[in-house]
Amino acid sequence: MRRPPDPRPPDPRRSRRWRGSIIAVLIAGSAGQGVVPNFASAAQGNGAIDQAQRRLDAANLAAQHHAAAAAAAQRAARIADAQAGALVSSEIAAAATLRETQDQTALIVAKLDRLTTATAAARAELEADAAAIAPLLPLIARLALHPAATLLAADAAPGKAAEGALVMQGITREIGQRAANLRRARRRYAHLSTALTAQQAALTLSITTQQAQEAVLQRRIAAVRQQAATLSARRAAEAREAGADAAQARSLVGLIGRLRHQQAQAAAARARAAAARIPAPAGNLPKSLSGAPVAGTLVRGFGQPSAAGPATGDTFAATPGAVVTAACTGNVVFAQPFQSYGKLMIIDCGQGYDFVMAGFDRFDAAVGQTVRAGQPVGSMARYDPHDPGNQPRLYVELRHHGAAIDPAGHFGAGAAAR
């Protein structure tokens, strides 16, 4: 039975409002059975772009900070390298000074060796001379103290006594000369030994000082090199982080570009859909079909009991591979998988009427396309020999301003099998 015509002309705003309620009803009917599809609005798209832009600005700022830190680390590394070079030059100069001191020490040691040898020879000669005159020393001492008495006491001729006295005087002079030479040699040896000992002490102190200075230089060089290595590692890390931030920024720039492109495409698609939508003339209901939109058998009609309560549409056990035709003339406004309904299509029939069909295997009409009643818009799943009892099912609803109504009067005689 046909319903009376709606005298009001179609209102796109009302159509959008109740079509949103269709989606809400479908979501409520299948809550917890799937993922809600992404019906992103223009505001949501702008929000995503703004969020990506904020992330891009933050990434650019971080990249600038890392680049500045990398430049500072590079400057500090150059300063550390210059300091290390200056310290190495100081070390080389200290090593040269130390080498001169060591060479001087070697000369002094050689001179000391020669003096020691000469002193030993002089001492040996002195000792030999002393041994030769040792038996005469008592007589020499007596002659030195009492020369006249010693000569008069000798039992000898006067001539012999005088000759002996002369001989003794000569021997005394020789012994005195040798003794003087020995004393001079001893003084020279003592002086040289003292000087060499002092020089050796000074050289030892100088060498110790130079070695300490060299150790300090080595520690400073090691510290500066460690600092340079640390700064170099920091510079490399900052460069890597700056590169990563730059790469992230480039990625975000691409993301923003894609989001803006997608937003523009969505706006263009909405404009095309709005321009292509042809509302049915006032006073006309959706054109009746000569039969159901799919070949098969009605297994549950509108209002019959179901697990979710009274059915809000018709369910057909479709012939495997059957073609699904448009239930009215209008525009396809939705065609994509939707929660537990599977592939779902909504056709805007005008005057607030929408046909909802779910259970497709394939769509043959796209969103924004204008279709006529009876025009193929998709097909059901084909026969599965491994599961012959699993017959594909098509669920059909007719909604008027979002409220489900009985679609029986709009399927013509072909629906009499109910």
PDB file of C-alpha atoms in Angstrom, residues 53-178:
ATOM      1  CA  GLN A  53      51.219  22.259  12.284  1.00  0.00           C
ATOM      2  CA  ARG A  54      51.880  22.595  16.017  1.00  0.00           C
ATOM      3  CA  ARG A  55      54.007  19.465  15.909  1.00  0.00           C
ATOM      4  CA  LEU A  56      55.855  20.892  12.895  1.00  0.00           C
ATOM      5  CA  ASP A  57      56.514  24.173  14.711  1.00  0.00           C
ATOM      6  CA  ALA A  58      57.804  22.273  17.742  1.00  0.00           C
ATOM      7  CA  ALA A  59      60.016  20.095  15.541  1.00  0.00           C
ATOM      8  CA  ASN A  60      61.397  23.147  13.732  1.00  0.00           C
ATOM      9  CA  LEU A  61      62.136  24.856  17.061  1.00  0.00           C
ATOM     10  CA  ALA A  62      63.840  21.723  18.386  1.00  0.00           C
ATOM     11  CA  ALA A  63      65.855  21.450  15.180  1.00  0.00           C
ATOM     12  CA  GLN A  64      66.983  25.061  15.559  1.00  0.00           C
ATOM     13  CA  HIS A  65      68.014  24.446  19.171  1.00  0.00           C
ATOM     14  CA  HIS A  66      69.933  21.309  18.240  1.00  0.00           C
ATOM     15  CA  ALA A  67      71.604  23.080  15.327  1.00  0.00           C
ATOM     16  CA  ALA A  68      72.700  25.936  17.618  1.00  0.00           C
ATOM     17  CA  ALA A  69      73.975  23.451  20.195  1.00  0.00           C
ATOM     18  CA  ALA A  70      75.864  21.562  17.491  1.00  0.00           C
ATOM     19  CA  ALA A  71      77.482  24.790  16.274  1.00  0.00           C
ATOM     20  CA  ALA A  72      78.483  25.714  19.842  1.00  0.00           C
ATOM     21  CA  ALA A  73      79.921  22.244  20.385  1.00  0.00           C
ATOM     22  CA  GLN A  74      81.880  22.554  17.156  1.00  0.00           C
ATOM     23  CA  ARG A  75      83.321  25.918  18.223  1.00  0.00           C
ATOM     24  CA  ALA A  76      84.257  24.516  21.637  1.00  0.00           C
ATOM     25  CA  ALA A  77      85.902  21.531  19.963  1.00  0.00           C
ATOM     26  CA  ARG A  78      88.015  23.844  17.790  1.00  0.00           C
ATOM     27  CA  ILE A  79      89.104  25.788  20.886  1.00  0.00           C
ATOM     28  CA  ALA A  80      89.972  22.541  22.654  1.00  0.00           C
ATOM     29  CA  ASP A  81      91.998  21.401  19.637  1.00  0.00           C
ATOM     30  CA  ALA A  82      93.936  24.690  19.676  1.00  0.00           C
ATOM     31  CA  GLN A  83      94.587  24.297  23.408  1.00  0.00           C
ATOM     32  CA  ALA A  84      95.797  20.762  22.875  1.00  0.00           C
ATOM     33  CA  GLY A  85      98.145  21.957  20.122  1.00  0.00           C
ATOM     34  CA  ALA A  86      99.596  24.658  22.392  1.00  0.00           C
ATOM     35  CA  LEU A  87     100.119  22.134  25.165  1.00  0.00           C
ATOM     36  CA  VAL A  88     101.866  19.750  22.795  1.00  0.00           C
ATOM     37  CA  SER A  89     104.187  22.586  21.718  1.00  0.00           C
ATOM     38  CA  SER A  90     104.954  23.302  25.375  1.00  0.00           C
ATOM     39  CA  GLU A  91     105.658  19.634  25.930  1.00  0.00           C
ATOM     40  CA  ILE A  92     108.071  19.588  22.993  1.00  0.00           C
ATOM     41  CA  ALA A  93     109.907  22.650  24.362  1.00  0.00           C
ATOM     42  CA  ALA A  94     110.109  21.095  27.820  1.00  0.00           C
ATOM     43  CA  ALA A  95     111.429  17.870  26.330  1.00  0.00           C
ATOM     44  CA  ALA A  96     114.119  19.836  24.437  1.00  0.00           C
ATOM     45  CA  THR A  97     115.160  21.604  27.651  1.00  0.00           C
ATOM     46  CA  LEU A  98     115.268  18.289  29.439  1.00  0.00           C
ATOM     47  CA  ARG A  99     117.422  16.856  26.678  1.00  0.00           C
ATOM     48  CA  GLU A 100     119.913  19.751  27.036  1.00  0.00           C
ATOM     49  CA  THR A 101     120.078  19.148  30.769  1.00  0.00           C
ATOM     50  CA  GLN A 102     120.655  15.459  30.216  1.00  0.00           C
ATOM     51  CA  ASP A 103     123.443  16.194  27.714  1.00  0.00           C
ATOM     52  CA  GLN A 104     125.113  18.559  30.217  1.00  0.00           C
ATOM     53  CA  THR A 105     124.810  15.882  32.862  1.00  0.00           C
ATOM     54  CA  ALA A 106     126.543  13.406  30.586  1.00  0.00           C
ATOM     55  CA  LEU A 107     129.449  15.858  30.036  1.00  0.00           C
ATOM     56  CA  ILE A 108     129.823  16.453  33.748  1.00  0.00           C
ATOM     57  CA  VAL A 109     129.741  12.732  34.480  1.00  0.00           C
ATOM     58  CA  ALA A 110     132.502  12.142  31.900  1.00  0.00           C
ATOM     59  CA  LYS A 111     134.619  14.940  33.399  1.00  0.00           C
ATOM     60  CA  LEU A 112     134.059  13.531  36.855  1.00  0.00           C
ATOM     61  CA  ASP A 113     135.219  10.142  35.663  1.00  0.00           C
ATOM     62  CA  ARG A 114     138.429  11.619  34.259  1.00  0.00           C
ATOM     63  CA  LEU A 115     139.124  13.600  37.427  1.00  0.00           C
ATOM     64  CA  THR A 116     138.480  10.573  39.558  1.00  0.00           C
ATOM     65  CA  THR A 117     140.950   8.547  37.496  1.00  0.00           C
ATOM     66  CA  ALA A 118     143.599  11.296  37.669  1.00  0.00           C
ATOM     67  CA  THR A 119     143.113  11.717  41.396  1.00  0.00           C
ATOM     68  CA  ALA A 120     143.461   7.992  41.935  1.00  0.00           C
ATOM     69  CA  ALA A 121     146.722   7.968  39.946  1.00  0.00           C
ATOM     70  CA  ALA A 122     148.112  10.895  41.919  1.00  0.00           C
ATOM     71  CA  ARG A 123     147.163   9.248  45.169  1.00  0.00           C
ATOM     72  CA  ALA A 124     148.861   6.013  44.099  1.00  0.00           C
ATOM     73  CA  GLU A 125     152.046   7.897  43.217  1.00  0.00           C
ATOM     74  CA  LEU A 126     151.932   9.742  46.530  1.00  0.00           C
ATOM     75  CA  GLU A 127     151.509   6.543  48.426  1.00  0.00           C
ATOM     76  CA  ALA A 128     154.432   4.964  46.546  1.00  0.00           C
ATOM     77  CA  ASP A 129     156.658   7.915  47.378  1.00  0.00           C
ATOM     78  CA  ALA A 130     155.554   7.833  50.968  1.00  0.00           C
ATOM     79  CA  ALA A 131     156.347   4.142  51.192  1.00  0.00           C
ATOM     80  CA  ALA A 132     159.830   4.750  49.787  1.00  0.00           C
ATOM     81  CA  ILE A 133     160.785   7.349  52.353  1.00  0.00           C
ATOM     82  CA  ALA A 134     158.857   5.911  55.252  1.00  0.00           C
ATOM     83  CA  PRO A 135     161.999   4.322  56.898  1.00  0.00           C
ATOM     84  CA  LEU A 136     163.730   7.715  56.927  1.00  0.00           C
ATOM     85  CA  LEU A 137     160.881   9.668  58.378  1.00  0.00           C
ATOM     86  CA  PRO A 138     162.069   9.377  62.021  1.00  0.00           C
ATOM     87  CA  LEU A 139     165.524  10.660  61.057  1.00  0.00           C
ATOM     88  CA  ILE A 140     164.049  13.400  58.944  1.00  0.00           C
ATOM     89  CA  ALA A 141     161.874  14.431  61.809  1.00  0.00           C
ATOM     90  CA  ARG A 142     164.882  14.527  64.161  1.00  0.00           C
ATOM     91  CA  LEU A 143     166.956  16.508  61.679  1.00  0.00           C
ATOM     92  CA  ALA A 144     164.111  18.901  61.231  1.00  0.00           C
ATOM     93  CA  LEU A 145     163.933  19.461  64.969  1.00  0.00           C
ATOM     94  CA  HIS A 146     167.618  19.155  66.011  1.00  0.00           C
ATOM     95  CA  PRO A 147     169.847  19.181  62.956  1.00  0.00           C
ATOM     96  CA  ALA A 148     173.111  20.146  64.719  1.00  0.00           C
ATOM     97  CA  ALA A 149     172.774  17.742  67.560  1.00  0.00           C
ATOM     98  CA  THR A 150     171.935  14.905  65.189  1.00  0.00           C
ATOM     99  CA  LEU A 151     175.051  15.457  63.081  1.00  0.00           C
ATOM    100  CA  LEU A 152     177.394  15.817  66.101  1.00  0.00           C
ATOM    101  CA  ALA A 153     176.030  12.685  67.632  1.00  0.00           C
ATOM    102  CA  ALA A 154     176.890  10.617  64.557  1.00  0.00           C
ATOM    103  CA  ASP A 155     180.170   8.597  64.931  1.00  0.00           C
ATOM    104  CA  ALA A 156     181.775   9.593  61.669  1.00  0.00           C
ATOM    105  CA  ALA A 157     184.452  11.746  60.215  1.00  0.00           C
ATOM    106  CA  PRO A 158     183.620  15.391  59.915  1.00  0.00           C
ATOM    107  CA  GLY A 159     183.624  15.313  56.146  1.00  0.00           C
ATOM    108  CA  LYS A 160     181.279  12.392  56.045  1.00  0.00           C
ATOM    109  CA  ALA A 161     178.962  14.072  58.487  1.00  0.00           C
ATOM    110  CA  ALA A 162     178.725  17.176  56.361  1.00  0.00           C
ATOM    111  CA  GLU A 163     178.040  15.130  53.254  1.00  0.00           C
ATOM    112  CA  GLY A 164     175.317  13.220  55.045  1.00  0.00           C
ATOM    113  CA  ALA A 165     173.739  16.429  56.167  1.00  0.00           C
ATOM    114  CA  LEU A 166     173.559  17.688  52.603  1.00  0.00           C
ATOM    115  CA  VAL A 167     172.008  14.441  51.439  1.00  0.00           C
ATOM    116  CA  MET A 168     169.422  14.593  54.160  1.00  0.00           C
ATOM    117  CA  GLN A 169     168.542  18.165  53.192  1.00  0.00           C
ATOM    118  CA  GLY A 170     167.972  17.108  49.586  1.00  0.00           C
ATOM    119  CA  ILE A 171     165.794  14.215  50.635  1.00  0.00           C
ATOM    120  CA  THR A 172     163.834  16.514  52.888  1.00  0.00           C
ATOM    121  CA  ARG A 173     163.171  18.952  50.059  1.00  0.00           C
ATOM    122  CA  GLU A 174     162.024  16.129  47.751  1.00  0.00           C
ATOM    123  CA  ILE A 175     159.731  14.714  50.372  1.00  0.00           C
ATOM    124  CA  GLY A 176     158.310  18.197  51.028  1.00  0.00           C
ATOM    125  CA  GLN A 177     157.700  18.751  47.345  1.00  0.00           C
ATOM    126  CA  ARG A 178     155.939  15.424  47.033  1.00  0.00           C
TER     127      ARG A 178
END
